[in-house]
XYZ file of C-alpha atoms in Angstrom:
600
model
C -44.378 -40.798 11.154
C -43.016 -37.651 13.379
C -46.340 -35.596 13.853
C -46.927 -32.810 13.687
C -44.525 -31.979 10.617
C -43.551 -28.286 9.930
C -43.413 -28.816 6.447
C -46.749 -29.579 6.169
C -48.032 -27.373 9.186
C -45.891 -24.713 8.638
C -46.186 -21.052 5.691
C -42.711 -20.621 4.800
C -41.731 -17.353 3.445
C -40.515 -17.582 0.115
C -42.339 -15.981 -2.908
C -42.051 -12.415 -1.131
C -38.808 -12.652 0.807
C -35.960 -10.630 -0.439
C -33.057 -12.959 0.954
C -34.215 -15.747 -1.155
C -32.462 -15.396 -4.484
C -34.106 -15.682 -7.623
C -33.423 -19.256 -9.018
C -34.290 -20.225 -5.393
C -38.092 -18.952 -5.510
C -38.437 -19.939 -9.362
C -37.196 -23.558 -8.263
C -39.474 -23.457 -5.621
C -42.092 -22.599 -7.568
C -41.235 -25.496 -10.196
C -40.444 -28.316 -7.204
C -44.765 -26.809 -6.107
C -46.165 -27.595 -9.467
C -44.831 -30.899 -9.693
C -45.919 -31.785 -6.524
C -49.489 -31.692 -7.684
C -48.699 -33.844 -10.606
C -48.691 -37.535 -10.749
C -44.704 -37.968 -11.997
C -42.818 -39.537 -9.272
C -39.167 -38.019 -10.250
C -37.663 -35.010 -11.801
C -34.583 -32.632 -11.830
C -33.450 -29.619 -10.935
C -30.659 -27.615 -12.373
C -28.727 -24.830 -10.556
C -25.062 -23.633 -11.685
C -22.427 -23.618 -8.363
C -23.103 -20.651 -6.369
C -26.768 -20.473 -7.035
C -28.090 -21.677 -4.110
C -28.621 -25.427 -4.688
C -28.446 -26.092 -0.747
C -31.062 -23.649 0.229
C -33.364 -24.503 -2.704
C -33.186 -28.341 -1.262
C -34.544 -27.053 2.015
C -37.360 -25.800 0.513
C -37.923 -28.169 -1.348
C -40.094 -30.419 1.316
C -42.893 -27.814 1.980
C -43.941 -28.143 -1.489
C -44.506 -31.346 -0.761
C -45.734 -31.067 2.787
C -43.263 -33.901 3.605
C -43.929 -35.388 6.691
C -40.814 -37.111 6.231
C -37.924 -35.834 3.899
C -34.617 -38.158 2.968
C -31.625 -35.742 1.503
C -29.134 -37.589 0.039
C -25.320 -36.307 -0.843
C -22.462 -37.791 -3.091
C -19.850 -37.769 -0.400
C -19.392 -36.762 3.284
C -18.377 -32.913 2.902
C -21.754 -32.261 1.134
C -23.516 -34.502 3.727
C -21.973 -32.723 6.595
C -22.937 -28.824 4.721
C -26.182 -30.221 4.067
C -26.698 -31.314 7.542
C -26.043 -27.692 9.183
C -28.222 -25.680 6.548
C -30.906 -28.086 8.449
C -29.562 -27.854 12.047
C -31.076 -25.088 14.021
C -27.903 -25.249 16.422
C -25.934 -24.103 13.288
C -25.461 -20.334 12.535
C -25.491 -21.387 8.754
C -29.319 -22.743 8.742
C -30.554 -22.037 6.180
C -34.340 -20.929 7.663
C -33.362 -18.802 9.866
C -30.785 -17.261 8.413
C -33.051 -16.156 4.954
C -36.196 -15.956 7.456
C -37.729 -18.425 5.845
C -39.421 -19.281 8.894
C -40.049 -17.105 12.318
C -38.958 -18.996 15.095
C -39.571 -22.810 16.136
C -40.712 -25.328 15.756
C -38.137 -26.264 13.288
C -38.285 -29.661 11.185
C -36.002 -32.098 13.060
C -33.133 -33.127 11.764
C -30.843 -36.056 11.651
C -27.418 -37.471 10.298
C -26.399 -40.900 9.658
C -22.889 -40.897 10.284
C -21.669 -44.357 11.535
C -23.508 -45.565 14.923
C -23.982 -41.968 16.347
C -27.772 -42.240 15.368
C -30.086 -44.979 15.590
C -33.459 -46.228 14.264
C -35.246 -43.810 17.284
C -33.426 -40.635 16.090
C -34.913 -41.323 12.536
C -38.410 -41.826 13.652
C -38.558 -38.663 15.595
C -36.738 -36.774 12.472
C -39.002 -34.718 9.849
C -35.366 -34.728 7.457
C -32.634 -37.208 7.632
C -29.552 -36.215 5.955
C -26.593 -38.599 4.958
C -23.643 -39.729 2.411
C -25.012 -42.239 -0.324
C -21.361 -44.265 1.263
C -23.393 -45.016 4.608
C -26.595 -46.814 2.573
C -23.901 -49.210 0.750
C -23.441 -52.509 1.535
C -25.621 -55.959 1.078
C -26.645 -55.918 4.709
C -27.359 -52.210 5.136
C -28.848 -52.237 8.220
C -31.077 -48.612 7.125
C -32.337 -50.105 4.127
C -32.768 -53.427 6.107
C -34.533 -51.819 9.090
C -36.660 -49.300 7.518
C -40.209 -49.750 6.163
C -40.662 -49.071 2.365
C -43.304 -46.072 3.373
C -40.747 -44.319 5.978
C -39.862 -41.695 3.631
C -42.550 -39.857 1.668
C -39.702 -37.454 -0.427
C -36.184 -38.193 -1.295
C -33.638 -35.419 -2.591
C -30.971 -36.179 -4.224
C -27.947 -33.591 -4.228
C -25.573 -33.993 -7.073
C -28.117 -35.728 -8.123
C -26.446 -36.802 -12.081
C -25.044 -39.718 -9.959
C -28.564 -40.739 -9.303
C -28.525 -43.258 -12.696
C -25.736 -45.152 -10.607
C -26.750 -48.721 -9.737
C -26.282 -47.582 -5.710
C -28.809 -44.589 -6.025
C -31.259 -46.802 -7.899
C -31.330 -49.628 -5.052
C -32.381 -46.570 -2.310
C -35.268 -45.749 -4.945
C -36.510 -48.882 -5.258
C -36.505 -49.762 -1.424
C -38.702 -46.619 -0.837
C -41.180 -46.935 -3.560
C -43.659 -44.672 -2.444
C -41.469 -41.778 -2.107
C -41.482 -38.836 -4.753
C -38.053 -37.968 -6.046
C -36.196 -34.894 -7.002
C -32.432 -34.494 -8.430
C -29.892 -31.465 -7.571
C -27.349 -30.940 -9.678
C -25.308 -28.218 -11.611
C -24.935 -30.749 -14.396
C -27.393 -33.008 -15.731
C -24.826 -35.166 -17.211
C -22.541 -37.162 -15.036
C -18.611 -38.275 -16.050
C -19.735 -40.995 -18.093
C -22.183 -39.060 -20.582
C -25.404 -40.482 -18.803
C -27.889 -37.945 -18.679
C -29.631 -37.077 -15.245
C -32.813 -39.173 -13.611
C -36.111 -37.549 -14.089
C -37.387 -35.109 -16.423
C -35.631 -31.605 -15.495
C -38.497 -29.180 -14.633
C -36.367 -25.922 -14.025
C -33.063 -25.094 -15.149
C -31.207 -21.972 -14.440
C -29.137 -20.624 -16.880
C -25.381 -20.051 -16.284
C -25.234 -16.403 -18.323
C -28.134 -15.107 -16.626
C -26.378 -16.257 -12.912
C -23.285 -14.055 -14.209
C -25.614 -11.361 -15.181
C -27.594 -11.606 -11.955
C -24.239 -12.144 -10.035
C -24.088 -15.092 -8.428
C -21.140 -16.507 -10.332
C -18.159 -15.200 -11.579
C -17.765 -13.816 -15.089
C -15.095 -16.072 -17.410
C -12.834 -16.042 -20.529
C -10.351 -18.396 -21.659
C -6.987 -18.016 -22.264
C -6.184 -20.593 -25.134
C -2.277 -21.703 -25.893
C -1.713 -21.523 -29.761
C 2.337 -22.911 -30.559
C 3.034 -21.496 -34.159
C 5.070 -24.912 -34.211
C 5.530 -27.438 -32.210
C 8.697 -30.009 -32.750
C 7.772 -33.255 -30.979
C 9.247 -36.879 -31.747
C 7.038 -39.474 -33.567
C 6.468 -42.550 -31.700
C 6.495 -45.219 -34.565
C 10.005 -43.665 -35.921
C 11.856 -41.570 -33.280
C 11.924 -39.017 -36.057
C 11.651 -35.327 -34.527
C 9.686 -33.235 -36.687
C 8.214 -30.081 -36.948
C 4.667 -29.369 -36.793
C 2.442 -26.164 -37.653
C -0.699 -25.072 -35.595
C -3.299 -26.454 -37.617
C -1.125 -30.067 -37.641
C -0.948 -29.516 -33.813
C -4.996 -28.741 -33.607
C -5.685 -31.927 -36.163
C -3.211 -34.280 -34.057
C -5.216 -33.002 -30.890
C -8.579 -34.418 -32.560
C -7.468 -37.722 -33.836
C -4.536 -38.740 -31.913
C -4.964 -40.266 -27.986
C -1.059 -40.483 -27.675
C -0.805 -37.165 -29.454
C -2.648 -35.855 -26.370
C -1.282 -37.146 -23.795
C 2.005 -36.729 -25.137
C 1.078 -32.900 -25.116
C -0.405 -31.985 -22.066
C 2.565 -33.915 -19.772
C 5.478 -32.568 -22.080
C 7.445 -29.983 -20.018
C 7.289 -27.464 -22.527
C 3.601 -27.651 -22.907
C 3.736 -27.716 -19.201
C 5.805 -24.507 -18.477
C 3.424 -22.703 -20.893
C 0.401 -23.270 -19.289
C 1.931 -22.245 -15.558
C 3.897 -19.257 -17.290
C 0.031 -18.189 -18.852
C -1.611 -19.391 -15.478
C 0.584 -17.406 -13.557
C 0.266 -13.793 -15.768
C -3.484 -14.166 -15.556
C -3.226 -14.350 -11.987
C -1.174 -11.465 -11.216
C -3.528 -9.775 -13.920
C -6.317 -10.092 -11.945
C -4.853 -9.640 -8.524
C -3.781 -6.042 -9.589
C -6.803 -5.683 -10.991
C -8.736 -6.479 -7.908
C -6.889 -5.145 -4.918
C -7.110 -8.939 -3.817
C -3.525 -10.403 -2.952
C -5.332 -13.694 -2.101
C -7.050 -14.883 -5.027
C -5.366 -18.484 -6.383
C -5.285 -21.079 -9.190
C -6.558 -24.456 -9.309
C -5.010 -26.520 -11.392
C -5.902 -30.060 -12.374
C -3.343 -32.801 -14.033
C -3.507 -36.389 -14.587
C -1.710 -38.272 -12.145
C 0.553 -38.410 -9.353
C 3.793 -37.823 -11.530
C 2.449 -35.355 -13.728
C 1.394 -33.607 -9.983
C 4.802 -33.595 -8.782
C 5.487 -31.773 -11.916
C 3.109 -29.086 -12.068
C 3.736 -28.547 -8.214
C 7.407 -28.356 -9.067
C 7.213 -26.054 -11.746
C 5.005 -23.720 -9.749
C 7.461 -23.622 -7.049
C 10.168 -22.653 -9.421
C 8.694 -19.823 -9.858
C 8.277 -18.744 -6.421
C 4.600 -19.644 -6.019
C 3.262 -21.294 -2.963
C 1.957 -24.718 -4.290
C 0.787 -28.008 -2.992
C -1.528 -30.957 -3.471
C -4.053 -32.875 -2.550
C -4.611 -36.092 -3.923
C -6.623 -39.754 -2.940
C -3.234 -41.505 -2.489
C -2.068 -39.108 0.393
C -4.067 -39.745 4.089
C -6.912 -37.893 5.444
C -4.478 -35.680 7.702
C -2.106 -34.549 4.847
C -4.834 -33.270 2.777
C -6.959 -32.065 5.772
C -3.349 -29.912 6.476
C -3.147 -28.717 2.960
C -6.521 -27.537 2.793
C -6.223 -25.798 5.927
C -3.536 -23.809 4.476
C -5.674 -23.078 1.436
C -8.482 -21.188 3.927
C -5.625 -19.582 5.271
C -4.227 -18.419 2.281
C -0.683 -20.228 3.073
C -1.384 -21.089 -1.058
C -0.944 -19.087 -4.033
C -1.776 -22.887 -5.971
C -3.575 -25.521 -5.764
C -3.034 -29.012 -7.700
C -5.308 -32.017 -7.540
C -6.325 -35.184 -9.576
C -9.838 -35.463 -9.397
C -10.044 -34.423 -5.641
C -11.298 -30.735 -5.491
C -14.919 -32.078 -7.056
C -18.430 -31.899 -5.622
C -18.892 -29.692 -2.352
C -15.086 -28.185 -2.404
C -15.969 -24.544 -1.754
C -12.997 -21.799 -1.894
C -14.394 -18.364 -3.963
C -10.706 -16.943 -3.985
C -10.072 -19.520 -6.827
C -9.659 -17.557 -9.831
C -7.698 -18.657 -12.794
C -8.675 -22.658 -13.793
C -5.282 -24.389 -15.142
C -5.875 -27.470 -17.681
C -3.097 -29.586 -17.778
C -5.264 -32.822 -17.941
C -7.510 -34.168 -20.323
C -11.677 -34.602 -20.127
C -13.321 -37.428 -21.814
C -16.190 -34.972 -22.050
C -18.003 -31.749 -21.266
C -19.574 -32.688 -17.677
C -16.495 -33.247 -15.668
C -14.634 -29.801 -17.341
C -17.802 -27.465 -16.446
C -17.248 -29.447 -12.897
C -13.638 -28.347 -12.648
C -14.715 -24.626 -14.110
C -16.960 -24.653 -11.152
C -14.504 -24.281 -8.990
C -13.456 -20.894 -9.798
C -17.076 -20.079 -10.429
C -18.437 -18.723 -7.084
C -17.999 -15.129 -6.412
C -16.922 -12.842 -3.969
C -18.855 -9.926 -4.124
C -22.625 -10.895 -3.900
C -24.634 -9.306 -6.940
C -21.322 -7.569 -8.313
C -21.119 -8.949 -11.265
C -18.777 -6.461 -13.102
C -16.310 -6.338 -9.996
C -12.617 -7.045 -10.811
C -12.936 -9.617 -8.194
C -15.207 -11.502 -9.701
C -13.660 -12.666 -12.687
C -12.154 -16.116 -13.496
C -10.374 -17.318 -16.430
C -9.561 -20.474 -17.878
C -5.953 -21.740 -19.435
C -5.764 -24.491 -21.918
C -3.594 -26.105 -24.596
C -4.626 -26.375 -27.946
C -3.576 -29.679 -28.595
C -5.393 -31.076 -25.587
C -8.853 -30.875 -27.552
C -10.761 -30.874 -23.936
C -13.751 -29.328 -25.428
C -13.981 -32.224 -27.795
C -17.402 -33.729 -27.125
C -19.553 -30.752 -27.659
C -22.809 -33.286 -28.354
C -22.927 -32.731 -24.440
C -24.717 -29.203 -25.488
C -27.900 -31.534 -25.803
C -28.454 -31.566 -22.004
C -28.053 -28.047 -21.756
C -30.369 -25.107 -22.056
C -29.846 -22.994 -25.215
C -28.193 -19.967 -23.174
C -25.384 -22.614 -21.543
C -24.961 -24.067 -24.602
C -24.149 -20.337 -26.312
C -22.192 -19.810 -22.828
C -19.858 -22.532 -23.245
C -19.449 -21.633 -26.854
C -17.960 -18.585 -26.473
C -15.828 -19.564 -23.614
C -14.273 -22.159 -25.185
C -12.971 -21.449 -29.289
C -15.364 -24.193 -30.822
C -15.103 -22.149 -34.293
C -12.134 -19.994 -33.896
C -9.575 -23.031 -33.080
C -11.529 -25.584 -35.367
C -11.869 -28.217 -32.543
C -14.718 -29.712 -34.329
C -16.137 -32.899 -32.309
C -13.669 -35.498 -33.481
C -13.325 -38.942 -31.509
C -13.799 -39.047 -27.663
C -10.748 -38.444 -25.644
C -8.985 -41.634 -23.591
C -8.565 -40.781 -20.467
C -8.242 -43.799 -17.788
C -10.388 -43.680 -14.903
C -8.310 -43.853 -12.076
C -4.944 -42.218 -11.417
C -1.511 -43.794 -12.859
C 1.437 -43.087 -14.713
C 0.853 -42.999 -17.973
C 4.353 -42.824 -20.268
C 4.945 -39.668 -22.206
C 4.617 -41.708 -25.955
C 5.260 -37.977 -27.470
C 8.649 -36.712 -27.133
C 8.225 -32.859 -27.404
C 11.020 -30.773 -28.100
C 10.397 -27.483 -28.071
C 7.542 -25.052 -28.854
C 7.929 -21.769 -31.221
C 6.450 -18.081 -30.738
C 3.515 -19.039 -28.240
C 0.633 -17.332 -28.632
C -2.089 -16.306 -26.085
C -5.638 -16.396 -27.866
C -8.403 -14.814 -25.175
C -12.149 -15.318 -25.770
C -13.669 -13.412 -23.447
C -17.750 -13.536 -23.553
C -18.303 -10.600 -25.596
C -21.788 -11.341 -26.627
C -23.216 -8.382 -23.790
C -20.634 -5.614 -25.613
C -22.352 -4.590 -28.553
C -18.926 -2.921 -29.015
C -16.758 -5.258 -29.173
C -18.598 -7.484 -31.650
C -18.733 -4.177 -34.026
C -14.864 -3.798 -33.938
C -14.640 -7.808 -34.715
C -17.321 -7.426 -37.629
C -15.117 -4.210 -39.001
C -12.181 -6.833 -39.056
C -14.123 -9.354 -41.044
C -15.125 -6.776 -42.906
C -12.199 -5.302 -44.397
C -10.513 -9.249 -44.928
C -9.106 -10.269 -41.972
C -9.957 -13.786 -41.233
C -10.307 -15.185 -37.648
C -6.587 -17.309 -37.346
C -5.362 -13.394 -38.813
C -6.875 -11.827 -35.959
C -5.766 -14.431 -34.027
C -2.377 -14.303 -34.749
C -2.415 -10.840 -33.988
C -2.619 -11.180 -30.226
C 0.457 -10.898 -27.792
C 2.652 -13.718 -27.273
C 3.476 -15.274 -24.160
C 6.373 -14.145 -22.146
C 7.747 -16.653 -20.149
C 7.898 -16.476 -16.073
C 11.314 -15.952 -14.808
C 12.672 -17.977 -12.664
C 16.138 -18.491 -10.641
C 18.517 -21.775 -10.515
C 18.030 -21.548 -6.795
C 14.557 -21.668 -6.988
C 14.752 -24.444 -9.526
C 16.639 -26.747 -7.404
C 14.623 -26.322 -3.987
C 11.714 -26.719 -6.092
C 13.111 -30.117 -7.228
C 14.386 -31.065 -4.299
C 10.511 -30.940 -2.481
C 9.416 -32.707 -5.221
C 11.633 -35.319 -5.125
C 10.001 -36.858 -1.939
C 7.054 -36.913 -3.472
C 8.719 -38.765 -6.328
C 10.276 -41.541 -3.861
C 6.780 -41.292 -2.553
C 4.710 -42.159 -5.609
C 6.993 -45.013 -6.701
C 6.845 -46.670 -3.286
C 2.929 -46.984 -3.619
C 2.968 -48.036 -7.503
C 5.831 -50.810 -6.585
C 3.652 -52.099 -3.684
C 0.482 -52.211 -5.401
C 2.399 -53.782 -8.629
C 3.510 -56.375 -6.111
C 0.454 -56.984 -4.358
C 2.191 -55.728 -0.857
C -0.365 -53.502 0.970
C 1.426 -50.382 2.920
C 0.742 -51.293 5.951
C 1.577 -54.688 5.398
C 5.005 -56.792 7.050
C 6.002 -58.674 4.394
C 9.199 -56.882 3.870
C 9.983 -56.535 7.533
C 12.293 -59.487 7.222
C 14.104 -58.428 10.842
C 11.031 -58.375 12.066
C 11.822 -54.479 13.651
C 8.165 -53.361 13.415
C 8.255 -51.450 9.963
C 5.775 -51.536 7.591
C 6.621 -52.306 3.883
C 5.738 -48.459 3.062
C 8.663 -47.433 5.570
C 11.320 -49.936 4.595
C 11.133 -49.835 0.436
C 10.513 -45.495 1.051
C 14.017 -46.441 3.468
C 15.725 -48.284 0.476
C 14.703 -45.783 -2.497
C 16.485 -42.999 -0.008
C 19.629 -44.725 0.859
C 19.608 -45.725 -3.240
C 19.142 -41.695 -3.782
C 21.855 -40.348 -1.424
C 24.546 -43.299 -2.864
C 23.547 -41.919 -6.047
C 25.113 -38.418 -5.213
C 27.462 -39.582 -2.802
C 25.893 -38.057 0.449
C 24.590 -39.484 3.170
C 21.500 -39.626 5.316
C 20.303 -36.249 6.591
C 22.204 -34.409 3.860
C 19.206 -33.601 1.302
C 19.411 -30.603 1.909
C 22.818 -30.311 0.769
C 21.475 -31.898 -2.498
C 23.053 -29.132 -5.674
C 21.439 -28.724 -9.033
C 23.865 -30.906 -10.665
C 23.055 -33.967 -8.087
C 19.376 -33.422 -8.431
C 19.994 -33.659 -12.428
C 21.892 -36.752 -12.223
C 19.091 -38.403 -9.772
C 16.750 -37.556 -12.453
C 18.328 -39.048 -14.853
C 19.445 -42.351 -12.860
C 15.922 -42.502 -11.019
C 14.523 -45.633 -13.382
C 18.169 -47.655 -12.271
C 17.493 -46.184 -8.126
C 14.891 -48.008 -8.603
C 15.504 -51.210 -9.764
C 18.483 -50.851 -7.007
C 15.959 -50.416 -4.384
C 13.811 -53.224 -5.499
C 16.588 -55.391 -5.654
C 17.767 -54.552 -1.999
C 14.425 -55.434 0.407
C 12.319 -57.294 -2.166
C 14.050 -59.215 -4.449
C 16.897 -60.097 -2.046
């Protein structure tokens, strides 16, 4: 055991010290009264942009840890984690809240591969790392390390902790107390948080207080909606309240929805108005959308679509390498992107305040993983503002996509989140009721569009903004009860969407980026529906050195350009009316492909 230990030898200033922020030094003061009690695990709640990080540095002087282990969900945290302890980083966290004056500091120390070794942890007073490096049947930490090594164990993120992973570290370190981070209790698949949660701070007073950003939602209401039934083929026309019970009961139904390109052109077209809203609004030309969609396709779509319309976009997604998203996300700091799109990527530790406006186009299988995406547009820009323009977000959803279905995840929640979330998302206005959970498959893949939709009339923008602080408001609402009008009247009332223009040139150069990524995404599904990895040779039947990535992405674009009669180097050239018939021949390039360097 490292000796002497600063957390245990050392007064940190906290209780009195103006840079610590309030759910910070009421945390603290929770983690210190449990550390006198006899419980060996509890949780700690804190909404993104709170100050999770810095409360999990304290956290270990309550204790008087002589040894601390801080564990993360995946490498970014790890690495943030990591530098909030270093005192070689300008971002550590004691020095710069002056939590302590001057050395000695507690040591610190990252596993990250082989760069540390079993000497670097027994001189450490905190050793930081990625619950990825502690996998493994012969993990040599968990093999090498005594069962008393670590006397406190922090868990950030810590609603993965009921994972079977984060239970073997508990149980090799029995001795050690335990304490979860998290900014949700629940985790993706409804399981609630270890440990009995002994603060919680809630996510209206953080707006109030300023540390996140306030929200509304934008909600897409179609007066009808003409779609074709999937046991018929019969096209037929639908009315909201059809659309909002189809949305509750019908898995197809909502899936059909959210990746039809009418539903799709509403949500950019709203996503894009509430953007330029608030960038007016705020003097900010930088402020961006995240979007989030289902799979690679419906990606190339959305990406498309924003394009179209003369928005920077791009993606990042787990099927493209470490260096394409590193790139993209570079040019997201830099502000190279008006939009970003992702599939379950941008989760846990993604950090970018000038995210403003939250696009839906996928579905959520329950309340946890939406507040996660929310999050993202949560954290503010102006520190303890919380009525500047630039610190407002809002939220754009579909109807019919019934995300906020599972509203039993309210249990977990205090009673001011659960009134939060109520107003931000039309529980009783829109009559989403709880209904049956919503399929959504784990993992990215193309999922067909079962629901045909045709067209969508007179759509209406319904926003909820969180009126419950503006006594006024709620008077002028309870004067429209009063005199008759009923909620959908009110409703129905509200302005109606006008479309985003765009240009045919725009159109096509937007297809014409998308359609690598179209080649792209159909190379990797016919590989891994063939069993062929991408880096494989199987295919390399001339035995030129190209992997089977290179020569079926080869085939799909010589199948392409014979398609339209051009030839290689001449995508450029690629017209509106080529691009249309490629879209509507891509199933037969295909095959065509297939049938050239596999099936051959």
């Amino acid at each position: 055991m490292p000796l002497p230990s600063p957390f245990a030898d050392r007064q940190p200033a906290i209780i009195d010290n103006p840079r610590i922020r309030s759910p910070q030094r009421e945390a603290f003061e929770a983690i210190s009264s449990f550390a006198t009690e006899d419980e060996r695990e509890a949780g700690i709640v804190l909404p993104v942009g709170c100050g999770k990080s810095g409360t999990i540095t304290l956290a270990p002087f309550a204790f008087g840890s002589g040894r601390t282990f801080v564990i993360a969900p995946n490498v970014a945290i790890a690495q943030q984690l990591a530098a909030d302890f270093d005192p070689s980083s300008p971002t550590m966290f004691y020095q710069k809240c002056n939590v302590l004056q001057g050395g000695p500091w507690p040591e610190p120390v990252e596993i990250r591969g082989r760069s540390s070794n079993r000497a670097d942890l027994n001189e450490a007073h905190v050793v930081i790392t990625n619950i990825q490096q502690l996998q493994g049947a012969n993990n040599r930490w968990l093999q090498e390390l005594p069962p008393n090594f670590f006397d406190l164990i922090l868990f950030d993120e810590g609603h993965h902790t009921v994972a079977q992973s984060w239970n073997t570290l508990k149980a090799t370190f029995p001795q050690a107390r335990i304490l979860n981070f998290s900014a949700t209790p629940l985790r993706s698949d409804g399981q609630l948080m270890s440990g009995r949660i002994i603060y919680s701070y809630p996510i209206v007073r953080a707006i109030r207080e300023g540390y996140v950003k306030r929200l509304k939602a934008v909600v897409l209401n179609p007066r009808t909606l003409r779609y074709v039934r999937q046991e018929d083929g019969v096209e037929v026309d639908v009315s909201l309240e059809e659309v909002r019970r189809l949305g509750e009961t019908d898995a197809d139904f909502r899936r059909g929805i959210v990746t039809s390109q009418e539903t799709l052109t509403t949500i950019v077209d709203a996503s894009i108005r509430e953007l330029q809203r608030l960038r007016n609004e705020s003097g900010n030309p930088h402020l961006k959308i995240i979007a989030s969609v289902l799979n690679f396709e419906h990606c190339r779509q959305v990406v498309e679509a924003y394009r179209a319309r003369n928005l920077r976009a791009d993606y990042v997604h787990s099927r493209e390498d470490a260096v394409a998203n590193e790139r993209v996300m570079g040019r997201l700091q830099a502000n190279g992107i008006d939009v970003i799109v992702q599939v379950r990527k941008l989760g846990e530790g993604f950090d970018h305040p000038l995210l403003a406006v939250a696009a839906v186009f996928s579905l959520f299988a329950n309340l946890s993983p939406f507040v996660q995406f929310v999050g993202r547009i949560m954290r503010v820009i102006e520190q303890g503002a919380s009525d500047a323009p630039v610190n407002q977000g809002v939220v754009v959803f579909h109807a019919s996509a019934n995300i906020a279905s599972r509203w039993t995840d309210f249990q977990a929640y205090t009673e001011a989140d659960r009134d939060y979330f109520e107003q931000l998302l039309p529980v009783e206005g829109l009559d989403f009721g709880r209904g049956d959970e919503i399929e959504i498959e784990p993992a990215p893949r193309d999922f067909p569009d079962q629901v045909h939709v045709r067209a969508q009339g007179g759509i209406d923008l319904q926003e909820i903004p969180l009126i419950r602080d503006n006594p006024e408001a709620l008077e002028l609402l309870r004067q429209l009860h009063a005199q008759g009008y009923s909620t959908e009247q009110i409703t129905q009332a509200s302005v109606e969407l006008e479309a985003v223009p765009t240009t045919r040139a725009r159109e096509r150069q937007a297809m014409r980026q998308s359609l690598d990524m179209r080649i792209r995404n159909a190379v990797g599904r016919i590989l891994a529906e063939r069993g062929l990895r991408h880096e494989g040779r199987d295919l390399d039947r001339r035995h030129l050195g190209r992997t089977n990535f290179v020569i079926l992405k080869g085939a799909l674009d010589r199948q392409v350009n014979a398609a339209v009669g051009l030839g290689t180097g001449q995508r450029s050239e690629f017209s509106r009316q080529q691009l249309d018939v490629i879209e509507a021949d891509f199933n037969g390039i295909v095959a065509r492909a297939i049938a050239d360097v596999i099936d051959a």
